[in-house]
GROMACS .gro file of C-alpha atoms in nm:
model
  194
    1ALA     CA    1  -7.524   3.135   7.045
    2ALA     CA    2  -7.508   3.317   6.711
    3GLN     CA    3  -7.272   3.576   6.858
    4LEU     CA    4  -7.048   3.308   7.012
    5LEU     CA    5  -7.029   3.118   6.682
    6ALA     CA    6  -6.964   3.435   6.480
    7GLU     CA    7  -6.689   3.542   6.721
    8ALA     CA    8  -6.528   3.199   6.671
    9GLY     CA    9  -6.524   3.256   6.293
   10TRP     CA   10  -6.834   3.060   6.185
   11GLN     CA   11  -7.076   3.213   5.936
   12VAL     CA   12  -7.418   3.251   6.099
   13ARG     CA   13  -7.745   3.362   5.938
   14MET     CA   14  -8.055   3.425   6.144
   15THR     CA   15  -8.415   3.390   6.026
   16ARG     CA   16  -8.519   3.668   6.261
   17ASP     CA   17  -8.361   3.957   6.445
   18GLN     CA   18  -8.491   4.269   6.618
   19SER     CA   19  -8.558   4.450   6.291
   20ARG     CA   20  -8.662   4.180   6.043
   21ALA     CA   21  -8.794   3.827   6.002
   22LEU     CA   22  -8.733   3.622   5.688
   23GLY     CA   23  -9.036   3.520   5.485
   24TRP     CA   24  -9.127   3.153   5.437
   25ASN     CA   25  -8.949   3.116   5.101
   26GLU     CA   26  -8.637   3.285   5.240
   27LYS     CA   27  -8.636   3.044   5.537
   28LEU     CA   28  -8.662   2.746   5.300
   29ALA     CA   29  -8.379   2.882   5.084
   30LEU     CA   30  -8.163   2.928   5.394
   31ALA     CA   31  -8.241   2.576   5.517
   32ARG     CA   32  -8.149   2.430   5.176
   33GLN     CA   33  -7.805   2.593   5.177
   34SER     CA   34  -7.713   2.544   5.543
   35ASP     CA   35  -7.456   2.303   5.682
   36VAL     CA   36  -7.651   2.320   6.008
   37TYR     CA   37  -8.008   2.441   6.036
   38LEU     CA   38  -8.127   2.493   6.392
   39ALA     CA   39  -8.477   2.619   6.469
   40LEU     CA   40  -8.545   2.758   6.817
   41ASP     CA   41  -8.904   2.743   6.937
   42MET     CA   42  -9.138   2.761   7.236
   43GLY     CA   43  -9.407   2.495   7.274
   44ARG     CA   44  -9.753   2.649   7.251
   45PHE     CA   45 -10.038   2.397   7.283
   46PRO     CA   46 -10.320   2.548   7.491
   47GLY     CA   47 -10.394   2.355   7.807
   48THR     CA   48 -10.094   2.120   7.777
   49GLN     CA   49  -9.912   1.997   8.084
   50ARG     CA   50  -9.583   1.958   7.898
   51SER     CA   51  -9.266   2.128   8.015
   52GLY     CA   52  -8.893   2.134   7.962
   53VAL     CA   53  -8.645   2.140   7.677
   54THR     CA   54  -8.674   1.902   7.381
   55VAL     CA   55  -8.440   1.846   7.084
   56TYR     CA   56  -8.632   1.733   6.773
   57GLU     CA   57  -8.490   1.561   6.464
   58SER     CA   58  -8.681   1.541   6.138
   59SER     CA   59  -8.825   1.204   6.047
   60GLY     CA   60  -9.010   1.324   5.737
   61GLY     CA   61  -8.905   1.313   5.375
   62SER     CA   62  -8.775   1.599   5.164
   63ARG     CA   63  -8.923   1.734   4.842
   64SER     CA   64  -8.581   1.671   4.686
   65GLN     CA   65  -8.546   1.324   4.531
   66LEU     CA   66  -8.166   1.342   4.569
   67ILE     CA   67  -8.186   1.418   4.941
   68ASN     CA   68  -8.436   1.135   4.993
   69ALA     CA   69  -8.215   0.892   4.795
   70VAL     CA   70  -7.908   0.976   5.006
   71ARG     CA   71  -8.102   0.941   5.329
   72ALA     CA   72  -8.226   0.603   5.207
   73GLY     CA   73  -7.865   0.485   5.162
   74LYS     CA   74  -7.836   0.524   4.783
   75THR     CA   75  -7.527   0.742   4.760
   76PRO     CA   76  -7.318   0.815   4.453
   77PRO     CA   77  -6.950   0.883   4.535
   78TYR     CA   78  -6.881   1.215   4.712
   79THR     CA   79  -7.251   1.289   4.764
   80PRO     CA   80  -7.217   1.262   5.145
   81LEU     CA   81  -6.989   1.567   5.130
   82VAL     CA   82  -7.285   1.768   4.997
   83ILE     CA   83  -7.588   1.593   5.146
   84GLY     CA   84  -7.591   1.429   5.486
   85ASP     CA   85  -7.786   1.124   5.583
   86ASN     CA   86  -7.994   1.133   5.900
   87GLY     CA   87  -7.677   1.050   6.093
   88GLY     CA   88  -7.566   1.414   6.084
   89SER     CA   89  -7.880   1.532   6.259
   90ARG     CA   90  -7.855   1.244   6.507
   91ARG     CA   91  -7.491   1.328   6.584
   92LEU     CA   92  -7.569   1.700   6.628
   93SER     CA   93  -7.864   1.609   6.852
   94GLN     CA   94  -7.638   1.394   7.071
   95LEU     CA   95  -7.378   1.671   7.091
   96LEU     CA   96  -7.641   1.931   7.176
   97ARG     CA   97  -7.807   1.720   7.447
   98GLY     CA   98  -7.464   1.646   7.595
   99GLU     CA   99  -7.368   2.013   7.602
  100LEU     CA  100  -7.706   2.104   7.753
  101LYS     CA  101  -7.657   1.842   8.024
  102SER     CA  102  -7.308   1.982   8.097
  103GLY     CA  103  -7.473   2.321   8.147
  104GLY     CA  104  -7.731   2.180   8.387
  105VAL     CA  105  -8.019   2.162   8.137
  106THR     CA  106  -8.196   1.830   8.084
  107ALA     CA  107  -8.329   1.786   7.730
  108GLU     CA  108  -8.555   1.519   7.592
  109GLN     CA  109  -8.511   1.382   7.238
  110ASP     CA  110  -8.796   1.335   6.992
  111SER     CA  111  -8.871   1.345   6.620
  112LEU     CA  112  -9.095   1.556   6.395
  113ARG     CA  113  -9.248   1.440   6.068
  114ARG     CA  114  -9.397   1.763   5.945
  115MET     CA  115  -9.153   2.052   5.969
  116LEU     CA  116  -9.058   2.154   5.618
  117THR     CA  117  -8.746   2.355   5.702
  118LEU     CA  118  -8.592   2.058   5.884
  119SER     CA  119  -8.672   1.811   5.608
  120GLU     CA  120  -8.540   2.044   5.338
  121ALA     CA  121  -8.201   2.100   5.503
  122PRO     CA  122  -7.943   1.884   5.319
  123GLN     CA  123  -7.719   1.843   5.624
  124ALA     CA  124  -7.788   1.843   6.000
  125ALA     CA  125  -8.115   2.003   6.107
  126LEU     CA  126  -8.280   2.020   6.448
  127MET     CA  127  -8.549   2.208   6.633
  128LEU     CA  128  -8.464   2.306   6.989
  129GLU     CA  129  -8.779   2.363   7.190
  130LEU     CA  130  -8.671   2.591   7.474
  131GLY     CA  131  -8.973   2.520   7.692
  132TRP     CA  132  -9.348   2.571   7.699
  133ALA     CA  133  -9.514   2.912   7.699
  134GLY     CA  134  -9.798   2.781   7.917
  135ASN     CA  135  -9.563   2.644   8.183
  136PRO     CA  136  -9.472   2.897   8.456
  137GLN     CA  137  -9.144   2.719   8.545
  138ASP     CA  138  -9.028   2.717   8.179
  139ARG     CA  139  -9.108   3.088   8.149
  140ALA     CA  140  -8.921   3.158   8.474
  141ASN     CA  141  -8.620   2.955   8.357
  142LEU     CA  142  -8.599   3.153   8.033
  143ALA     CA  143  -8.606   3.479   8.227
  144THR     CA  144  -8.275   3.401   8.401
  145GLU     CA  145  -7.940   3.500   8.255
  146ALA     CA  146  -7.782   3.173   8.374
  147ARG     CA  147  -8.033   2.962   8.177
  148LEU     CA  148  -7.997   3.174   7.862
  149GLN     CA  149  -7.618   3.151   7.890
  150ALA     CA  150  -7.631   2.772   7.935
  151LEU     CA  151  -7.854   2.736   7.627
  152SER     CA  152  -7.636   2.968   7.417
  153VAL     CA  153  -7.309   2.798   7.511
  154ALA     CA  154  -7.456   2.452   7.451
  155VAL     CA  155  -7.580   2.546   7.103
  156ALA     CA  156  -7.253   2.717   7.009
  157ARG     CA  157  -7.029   2.434   7.133
  158SER     CA  158  -7.234   2.156   6.976
  159VAL     CA  159  -7.258   2.329   6.637
  160ALA     CA  160  -6.887   2.416   6.635
  161THR     CA  161  -6.791   2.059   6.735
  162TYR     CA  162  -7.017   1.910   6.468
  163LEU     CA  163  -6.891   2.141   6.191
  164THR     CA  164  -6.526   2.092   6.289
  165ALA     CA  165  -6.564   1.713   6.275
  166ARG     CA  166  -6.751   1.737   5.944
  167ALA     CA  167  -6.475   1.952   5.793
  168ALA     CA  168  -6.210   1.708   5.915
  169ASN     CA  169  -6.401   1.416   5.764
  170ALA     CA  170  -6.443   1.601   5.433
  171SER     CA  171  -6.072   1.675   5.418
  172GLN     CA  172  -5.991   1.312   5.495
  173ALA     CA  173  -6.231   1.194   5.222
  174SER     CA  174  -6.073   1.438   4.977
  175SER     CA  175  -5.726   1.310   5.071
  176GLU     CA  176  -5.839   0.949   5.024
  177ALA     CA  177  -5.989   1.036   4.683
  178THR     CA  178  -5.658   1.191   4.575
  179THR     CA  179  -5.476   0.877   4.688
  180VAL     CA  180  -5.716   0.657   4.491
  181GLN     CA  181  -5.676   0.877   4.183
  182THR     CA  182  -5.297   0.862   4.213
  183ILE     CA  183  -5.304   0.483   4.241
  184LEU     CA  184  -5.545   0.448   3.949
  185THR     CA  185  -5.347   0.678   3.721
  186GLY     CA  186  -5.012   0.532   3.822
  187GLY     CA  187  -4.887   0.850   3.978
  188ALA     CA  188  -4.920   1.223   3.950
  189VAL     CA  189  -4.919   1.380   3.605
  190PRO     CA  190  -4.592   1.572   3.554
  191GLN     CA  191  -4.630   1.949   3.503
  192GLY     CA  192  -4.674   2.045   3.140
  193ALA     CA  193  -4.766   1.689   3.033
  194GLN     CA  194  -5.139   1.753   3.005
   0.00000   0.00000   0.00000
């Protein structure tokens, strides 16, 4: 997914690659500056009978008072361009589950209260649980190229769709703000009249 997004021109940062894994503070810093923060994980509860793919949204609060205020509906003008309410994560979750379904992967939806990186992300943040390590069918699914491709394409398409719509909304909001300013000031200021 990261390669597909990067090839399409999106900036992608990974918390882990073959040579290095970011430390906890670096992960938090990345989450706090990301337009989309997506954690990929495998379920690992010993003895569980769970299986399948699940998309989790954060339902916990942030350590940032500003982020919590915005998510509670108290938004100063233009703040939604910088900090998203929970609707961004919900929209990305819907997009991701739709893309997964199109690729033949059924995904459940759930919420998490205690995942700090998700709650610290100011915009959309999700955890995609790819399956369960203790489930033989989940392990077999993740060993097939077709399943990995379906997961990668679904993540890339949903993130790109979400970010494209967000950019279009931001540009529309900026255009509306310029219109309001022009109306309030009675027109544009002529050059050199400042």
